[in-house]
Short mmCIF file of C-alpha atoms in Angstrom, two decimals:
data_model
loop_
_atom_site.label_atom_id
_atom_site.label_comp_id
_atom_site.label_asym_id
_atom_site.label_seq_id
_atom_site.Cartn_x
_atom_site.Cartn_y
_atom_site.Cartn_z
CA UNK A 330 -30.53 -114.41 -121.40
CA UNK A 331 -27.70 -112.91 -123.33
CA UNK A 332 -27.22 -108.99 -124.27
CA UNK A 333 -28.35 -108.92 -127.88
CA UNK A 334 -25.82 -105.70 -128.31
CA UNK A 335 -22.85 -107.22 -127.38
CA UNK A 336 -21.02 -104.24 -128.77
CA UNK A 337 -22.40 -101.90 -126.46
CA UNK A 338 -21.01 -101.49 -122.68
CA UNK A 339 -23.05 -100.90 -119.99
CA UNK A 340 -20.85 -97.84 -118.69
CA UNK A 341 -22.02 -96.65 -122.17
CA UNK A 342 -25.60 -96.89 -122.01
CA UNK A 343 -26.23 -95.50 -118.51
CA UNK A 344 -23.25 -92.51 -119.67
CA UNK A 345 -26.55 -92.00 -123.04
CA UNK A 346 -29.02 -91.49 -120.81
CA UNK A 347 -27.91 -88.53 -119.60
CA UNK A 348 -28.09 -86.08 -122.42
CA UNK A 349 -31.39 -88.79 -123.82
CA UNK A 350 -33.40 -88.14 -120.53
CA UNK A 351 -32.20 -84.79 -119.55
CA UNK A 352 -35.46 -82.74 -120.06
CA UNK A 353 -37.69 -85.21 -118.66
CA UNK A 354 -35.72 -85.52 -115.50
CA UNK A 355 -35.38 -81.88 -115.17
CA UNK A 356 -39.53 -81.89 -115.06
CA UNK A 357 -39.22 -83.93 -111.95
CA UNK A 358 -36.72 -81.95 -110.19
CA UNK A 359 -39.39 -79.39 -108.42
CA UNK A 360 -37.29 -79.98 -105.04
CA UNK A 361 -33.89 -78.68 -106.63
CA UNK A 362 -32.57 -81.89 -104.87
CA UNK A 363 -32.87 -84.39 -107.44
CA UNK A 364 -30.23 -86.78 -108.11
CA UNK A 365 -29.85 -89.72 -110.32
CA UNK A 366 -27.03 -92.31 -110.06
CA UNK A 367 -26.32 -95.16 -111.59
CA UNK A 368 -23.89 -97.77 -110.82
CA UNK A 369 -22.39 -101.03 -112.66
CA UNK A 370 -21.25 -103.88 -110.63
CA UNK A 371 -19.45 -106.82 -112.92
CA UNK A 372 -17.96 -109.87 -111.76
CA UNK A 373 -14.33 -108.07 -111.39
CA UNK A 374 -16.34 -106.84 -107.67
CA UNK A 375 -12.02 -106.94 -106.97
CA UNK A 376 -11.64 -103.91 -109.12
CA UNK A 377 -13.08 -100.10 -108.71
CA UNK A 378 -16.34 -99.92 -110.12
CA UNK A 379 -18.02 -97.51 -112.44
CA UNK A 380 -20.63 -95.25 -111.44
CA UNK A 381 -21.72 -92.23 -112.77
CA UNK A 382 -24.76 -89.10 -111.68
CA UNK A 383 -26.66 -88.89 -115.00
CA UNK A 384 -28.87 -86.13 -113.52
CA UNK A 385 -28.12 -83.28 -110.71
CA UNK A 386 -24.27 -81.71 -109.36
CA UNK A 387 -24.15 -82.36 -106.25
CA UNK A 388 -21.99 -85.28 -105.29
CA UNK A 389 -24.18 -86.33 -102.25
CA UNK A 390 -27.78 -86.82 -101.04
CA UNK A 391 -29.56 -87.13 -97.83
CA UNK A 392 -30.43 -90.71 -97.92
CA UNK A 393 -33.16 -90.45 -95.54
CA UNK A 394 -33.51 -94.48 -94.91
CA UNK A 395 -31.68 -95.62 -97.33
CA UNK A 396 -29.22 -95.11 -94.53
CA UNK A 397 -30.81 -97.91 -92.67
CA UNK A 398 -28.65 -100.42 -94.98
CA UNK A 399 -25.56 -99.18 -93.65
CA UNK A 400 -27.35 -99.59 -89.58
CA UNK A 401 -28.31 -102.63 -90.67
CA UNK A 402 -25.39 -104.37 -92.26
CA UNK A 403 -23.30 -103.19 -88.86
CA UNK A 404 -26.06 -104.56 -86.58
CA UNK A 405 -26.18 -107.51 -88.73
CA UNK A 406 -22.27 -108.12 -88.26
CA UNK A 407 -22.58 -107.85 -84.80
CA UNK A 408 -25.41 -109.78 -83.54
CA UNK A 409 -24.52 -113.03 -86.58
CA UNK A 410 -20.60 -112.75 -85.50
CA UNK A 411 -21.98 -113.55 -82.01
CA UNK A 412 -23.95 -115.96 -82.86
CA UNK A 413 -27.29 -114.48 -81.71
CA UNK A 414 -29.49 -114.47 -84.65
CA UNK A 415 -31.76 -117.21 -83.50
CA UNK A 416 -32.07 -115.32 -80.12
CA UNK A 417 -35.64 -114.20 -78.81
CA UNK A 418 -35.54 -110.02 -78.08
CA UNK A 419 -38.12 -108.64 -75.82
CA UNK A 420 -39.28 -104.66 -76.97
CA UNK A 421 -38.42 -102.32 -74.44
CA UNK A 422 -38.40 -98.58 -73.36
CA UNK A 423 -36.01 -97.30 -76.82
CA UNK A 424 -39.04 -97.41 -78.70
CA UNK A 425 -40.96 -94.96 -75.90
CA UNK A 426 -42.34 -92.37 -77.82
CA UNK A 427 -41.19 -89.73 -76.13
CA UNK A 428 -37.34 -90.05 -77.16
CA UNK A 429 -38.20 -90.39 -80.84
CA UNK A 430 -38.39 -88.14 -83.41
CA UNK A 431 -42.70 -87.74 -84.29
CA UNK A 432 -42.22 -87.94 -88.09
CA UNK A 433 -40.45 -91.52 -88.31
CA UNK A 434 -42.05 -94.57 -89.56
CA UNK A 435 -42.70 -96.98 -86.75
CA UNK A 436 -44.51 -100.61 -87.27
CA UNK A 437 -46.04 -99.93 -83.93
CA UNK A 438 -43.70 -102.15 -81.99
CA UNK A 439 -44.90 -102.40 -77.77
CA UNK A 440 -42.49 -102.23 -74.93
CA UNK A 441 -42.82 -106.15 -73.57
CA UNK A 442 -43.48 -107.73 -77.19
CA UNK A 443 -41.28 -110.62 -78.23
CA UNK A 444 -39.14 -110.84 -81.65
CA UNK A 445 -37.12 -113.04 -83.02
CA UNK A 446 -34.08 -110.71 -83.88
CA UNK A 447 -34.49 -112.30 -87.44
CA UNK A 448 -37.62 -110.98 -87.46
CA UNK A 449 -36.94 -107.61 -86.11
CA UNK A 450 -34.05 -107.35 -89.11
CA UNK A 451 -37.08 -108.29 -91.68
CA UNK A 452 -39.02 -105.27 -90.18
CA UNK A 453 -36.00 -102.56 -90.24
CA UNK A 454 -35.48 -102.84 -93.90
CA UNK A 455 -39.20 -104.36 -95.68
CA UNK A 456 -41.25 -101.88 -94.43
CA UNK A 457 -38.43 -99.99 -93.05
CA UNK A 458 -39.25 -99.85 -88.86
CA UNK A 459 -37.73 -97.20 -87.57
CA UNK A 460 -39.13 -98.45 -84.00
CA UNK A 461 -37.16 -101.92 -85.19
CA UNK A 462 -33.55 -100.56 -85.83
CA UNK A 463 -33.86 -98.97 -82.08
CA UNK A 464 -34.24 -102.31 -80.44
CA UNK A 465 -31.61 -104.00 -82.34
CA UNK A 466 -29.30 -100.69 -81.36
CA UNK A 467 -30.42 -101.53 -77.81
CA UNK A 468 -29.37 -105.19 -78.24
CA UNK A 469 -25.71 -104.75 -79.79
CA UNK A 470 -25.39 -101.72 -77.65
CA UNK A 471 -26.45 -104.43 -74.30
CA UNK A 472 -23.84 -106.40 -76.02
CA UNK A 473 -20.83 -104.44 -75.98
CA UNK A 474 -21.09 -102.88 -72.80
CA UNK A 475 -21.27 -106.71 -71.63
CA UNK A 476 -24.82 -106.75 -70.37
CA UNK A 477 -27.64 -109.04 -70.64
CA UNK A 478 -28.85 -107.87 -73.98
CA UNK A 479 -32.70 -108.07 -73.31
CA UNK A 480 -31.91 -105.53 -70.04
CA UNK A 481 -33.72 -102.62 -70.07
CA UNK A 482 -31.52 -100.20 -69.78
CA UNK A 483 -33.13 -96.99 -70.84
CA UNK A 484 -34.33 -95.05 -68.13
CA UNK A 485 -34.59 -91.53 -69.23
CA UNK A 486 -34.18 -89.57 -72.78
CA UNK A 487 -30.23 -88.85 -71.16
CA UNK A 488 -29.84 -92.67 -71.25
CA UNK A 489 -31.86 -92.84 -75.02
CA UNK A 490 -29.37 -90.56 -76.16
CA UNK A 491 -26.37 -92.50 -75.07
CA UNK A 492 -26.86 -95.57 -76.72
CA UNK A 493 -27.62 -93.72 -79.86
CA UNK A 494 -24.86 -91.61 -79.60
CA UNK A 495 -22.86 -94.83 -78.96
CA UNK A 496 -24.26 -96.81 -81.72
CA UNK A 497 -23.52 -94.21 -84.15
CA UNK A 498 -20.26 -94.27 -83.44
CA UNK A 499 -19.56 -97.86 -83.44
CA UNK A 500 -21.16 -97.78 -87.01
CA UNK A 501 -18.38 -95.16 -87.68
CA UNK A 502 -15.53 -96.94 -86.71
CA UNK A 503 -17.27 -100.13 -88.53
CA UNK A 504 -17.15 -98.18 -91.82
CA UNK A 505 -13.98 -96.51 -91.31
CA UNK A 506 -12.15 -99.54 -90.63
CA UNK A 507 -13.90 -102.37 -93.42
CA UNK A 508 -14.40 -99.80 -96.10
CA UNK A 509 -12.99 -97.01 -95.67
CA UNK A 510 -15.82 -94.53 -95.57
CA UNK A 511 -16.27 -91.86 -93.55
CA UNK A 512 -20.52 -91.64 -92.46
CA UNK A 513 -21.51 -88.55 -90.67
CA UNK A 514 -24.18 -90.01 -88.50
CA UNK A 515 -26.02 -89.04 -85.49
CA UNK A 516 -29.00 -91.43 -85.95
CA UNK A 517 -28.75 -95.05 -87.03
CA UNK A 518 -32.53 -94.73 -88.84
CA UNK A 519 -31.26 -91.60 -91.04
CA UNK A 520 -33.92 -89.36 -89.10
CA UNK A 521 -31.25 -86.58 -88.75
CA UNK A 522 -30.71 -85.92 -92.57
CA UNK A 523 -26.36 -85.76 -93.06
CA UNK A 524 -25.30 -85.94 -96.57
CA UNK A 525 -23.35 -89.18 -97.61
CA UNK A 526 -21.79 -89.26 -100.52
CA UNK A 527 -23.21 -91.08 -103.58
CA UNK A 528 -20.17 -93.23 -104.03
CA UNK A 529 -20.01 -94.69 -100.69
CA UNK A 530 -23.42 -95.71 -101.57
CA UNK A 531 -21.98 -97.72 -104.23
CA UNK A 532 -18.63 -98.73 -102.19
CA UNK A 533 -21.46 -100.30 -99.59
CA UNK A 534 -23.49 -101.96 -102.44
CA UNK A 535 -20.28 -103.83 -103.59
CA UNK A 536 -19.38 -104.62 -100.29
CA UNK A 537 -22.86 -106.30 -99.84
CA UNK A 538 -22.75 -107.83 -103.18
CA UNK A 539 -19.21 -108.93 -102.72
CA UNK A 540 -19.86 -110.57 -99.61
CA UNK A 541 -23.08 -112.17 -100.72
CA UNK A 542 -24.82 -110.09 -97.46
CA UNK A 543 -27.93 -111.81 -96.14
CA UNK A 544 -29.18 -108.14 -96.14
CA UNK A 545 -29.42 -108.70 -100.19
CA UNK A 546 -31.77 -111.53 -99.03
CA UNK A 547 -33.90 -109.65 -97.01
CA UNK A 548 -34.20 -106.66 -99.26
CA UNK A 549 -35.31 -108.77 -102.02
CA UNK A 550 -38.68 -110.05 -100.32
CA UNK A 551 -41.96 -108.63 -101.44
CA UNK A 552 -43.52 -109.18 -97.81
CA UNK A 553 -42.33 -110.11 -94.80
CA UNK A 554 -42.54 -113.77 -93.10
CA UNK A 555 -45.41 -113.64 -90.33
CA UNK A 556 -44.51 -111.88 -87.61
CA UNK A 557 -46.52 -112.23 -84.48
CA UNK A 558 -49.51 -112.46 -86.39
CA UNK A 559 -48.98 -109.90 -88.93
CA UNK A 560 -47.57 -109.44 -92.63
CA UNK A 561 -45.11 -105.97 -93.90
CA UNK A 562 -45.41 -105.45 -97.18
CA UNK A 563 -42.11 -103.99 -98.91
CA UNK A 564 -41.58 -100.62 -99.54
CA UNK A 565 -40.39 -101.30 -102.89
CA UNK A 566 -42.97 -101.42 -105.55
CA UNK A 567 -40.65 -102.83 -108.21
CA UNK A 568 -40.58 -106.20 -106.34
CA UNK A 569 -44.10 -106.29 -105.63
CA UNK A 570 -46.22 -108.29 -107.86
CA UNK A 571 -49.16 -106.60 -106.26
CA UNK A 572 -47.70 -103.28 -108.42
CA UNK A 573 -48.30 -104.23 -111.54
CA UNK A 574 -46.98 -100.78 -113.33
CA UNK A 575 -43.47 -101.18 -111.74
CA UNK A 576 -43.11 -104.68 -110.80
CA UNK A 577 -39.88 -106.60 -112.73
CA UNK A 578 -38.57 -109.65 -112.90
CA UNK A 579 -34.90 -108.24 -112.47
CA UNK A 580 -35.32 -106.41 -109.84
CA UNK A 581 -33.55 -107.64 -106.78
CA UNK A 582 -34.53 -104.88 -104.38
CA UNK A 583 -33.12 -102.49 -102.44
CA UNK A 584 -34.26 -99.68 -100.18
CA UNK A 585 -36.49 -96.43 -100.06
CA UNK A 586 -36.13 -93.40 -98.04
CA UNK A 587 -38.77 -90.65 -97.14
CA UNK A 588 -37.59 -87.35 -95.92
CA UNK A 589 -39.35 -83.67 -96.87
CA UNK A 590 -37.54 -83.31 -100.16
CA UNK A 591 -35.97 -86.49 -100.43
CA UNK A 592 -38.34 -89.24 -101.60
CA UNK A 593 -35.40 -91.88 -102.68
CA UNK A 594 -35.59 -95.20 -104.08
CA UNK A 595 -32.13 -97.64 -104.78
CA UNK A 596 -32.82 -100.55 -106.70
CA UNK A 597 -30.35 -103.55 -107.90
CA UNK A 598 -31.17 -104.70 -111.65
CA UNK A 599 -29.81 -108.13 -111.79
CA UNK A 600 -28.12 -108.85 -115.39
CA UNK A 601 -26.72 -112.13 -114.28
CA UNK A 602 -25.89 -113.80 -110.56
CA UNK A 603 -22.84 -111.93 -110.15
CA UNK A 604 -23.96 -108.50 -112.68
CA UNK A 605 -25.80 -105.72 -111.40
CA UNK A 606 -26.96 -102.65 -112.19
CA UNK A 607 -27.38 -99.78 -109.47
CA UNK A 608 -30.33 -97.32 -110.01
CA UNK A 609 -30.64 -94.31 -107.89
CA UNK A 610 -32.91 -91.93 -107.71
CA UNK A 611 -33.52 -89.43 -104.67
CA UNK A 612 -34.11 -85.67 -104.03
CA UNK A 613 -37.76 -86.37 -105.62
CA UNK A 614 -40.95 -84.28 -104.19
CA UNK A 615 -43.10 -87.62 -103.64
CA UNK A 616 -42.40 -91.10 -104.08
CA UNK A 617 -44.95 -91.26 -107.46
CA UNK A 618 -41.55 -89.10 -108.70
CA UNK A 619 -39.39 -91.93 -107.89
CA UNK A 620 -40.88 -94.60 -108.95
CA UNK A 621 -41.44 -92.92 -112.91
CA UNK A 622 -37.98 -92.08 -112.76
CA UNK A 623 -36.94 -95.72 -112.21
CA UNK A 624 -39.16 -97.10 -114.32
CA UNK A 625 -38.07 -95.26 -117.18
CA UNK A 626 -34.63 -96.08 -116.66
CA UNK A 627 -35.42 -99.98 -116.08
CA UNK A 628 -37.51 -100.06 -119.37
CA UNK A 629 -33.88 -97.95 -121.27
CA UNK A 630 -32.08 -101.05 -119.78
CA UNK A 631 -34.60 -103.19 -120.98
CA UNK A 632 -34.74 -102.31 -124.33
CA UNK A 633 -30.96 -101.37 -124.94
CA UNK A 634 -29.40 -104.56 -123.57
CA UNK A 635 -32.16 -107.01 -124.53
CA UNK A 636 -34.76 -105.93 -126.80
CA UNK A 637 -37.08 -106.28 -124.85
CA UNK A 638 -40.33 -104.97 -122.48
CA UNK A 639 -41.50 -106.74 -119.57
#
């Protein structure tokens, strides 16, 4: 489907929205937090692309686990670039409840279960497994230090804190290096609320898009595949079909993130294959916040690029 106003840029219609939706997006902003970004990815991905905060002045956020794409994507590169995606990961003591932090969400994974790391990648970023992104940490961290990587080698919460504080790191360097971002991380799940930026959001969304990510993939699944026995639904209610108020056709996904004061939601609006449209939206008291917020913006870019109201 074509763009029925061909004369009008998309730059230009999320720059309207500003001033258009300015009072009702100062209603939701009871946290003082709230930030609303919106970015345009064409098919120049080559070139800079345009983004621009429509509501709020700060010029970062706490991403909460939204942060888990940028974990992810690293872990990803690690574990496909060795070839290990097909390989079976037994659960082990990372996920012991006494080294993490009591108010992250956990699928309930058990020290001596068995998961496909495919699987385990599903659960870090559907429902967004905080339990999940630990064992693959373990796993790449096993890696590099050239040990078997289902060995169980956390003993104590000094040993926990080393392979965090070494995966964090290596995430660093990762981002530094292929992107050129600088992530102030001390946590791969986001649990330990730094601010990023809002454009190095964007600068890893057109990496992912440019690179045709299988995290895109993942992110873009309603449910889970069964694991052991069990389904995840997503997170994100704009690609469930099961939330009919929010659910959309265009919507390719992304990633939520729950902290006290940051409920976030980052969504992808798909124009064409290689067109997207970022939507931000975080600093919100609840997650009901979010989700309005969005869903006024995706009906604006329904109805100013094609007429129409899904």
């Amino acid at each position: 489907m074509n763009p029925i106003f061909k004369n009008t840029t998309v730059p230009e219609i999320i720059a309207g929205m500003e001033s258009k939706f300015y009072t009702v997006f100062n209603r939701y902003d009871k946290t003082t937090n709230l930030n609303i970004t919106m970015y345009n990815f064409d098919e120049n991905l080559e070139n800079d692309f345009f983004y621009k905060t429509i509501y709020g002045n700060s010029e970062s956020i706490i991403p909460a686990s939204i942060f888990k794409l940028f974990s992810t994507n690293y872990l990803l590169s690690i574990l496909d670039s060795n070839n290990l995606l097909e390989e079976r990961i037994e659960v082990a003591n990372e996920i012991n409840k006494q080294y993490l932090n009591k108010y992250l969400f956990r699928v309930g994974l058990k020290k001596g279960e068995i998961f496909d790391i495919r699987k385990l990648l599903e659960l870090a970023l559907i429902p967004s497994s905080a339990d999940s992104i630990y064992t693959l940490s373990r796993v790449v961290y096993n890696l590099l230090n050239n040990k078997n990587i289902n060995d169980d080698c956390i003993k104590s919460k000094d040993d926990w804190n080393n392979m965090i504080n070494f995966i964090s790191n290596k995430i660093k360097e990762y981002y530094n290096s292929s992107i050129k971002i600088n992530l102030p991380i001390l946590d791969p799940t986001g649990i330990d609320r730094k601010l990023i930026k809002v454009i190095d959001i964007g600068i890893l969304l057109k990496f992912l898009i440019t690179n045709n990510s299988k995290i895109l993939d993942i992110v873009s699944q309603s449910k889970t595949s069964t694991i052991n026995g069990k389904v995840y639904n997503s997170t994100n209610a704009f690609i469930r079909r099961d939330k009919k108020q929010f659910y959309h056709p265009k919507i390719k996904g992304i990633k939520t993130g729950s902290l006290l004061g940051w409920k976030n939601l980052l969504l992808l609006y798909g124009l064409t294959p290689v067109k997207n449209i970022g939507i931000m939206v975080a600093g919100c008291e609840n997650h009901s916040d979010t989700k309005e917020i969005a869903n006024l913006i995706v009906k604006e870019l329904d109805n100013k690029l094609f007429n129409i109201s899904f």
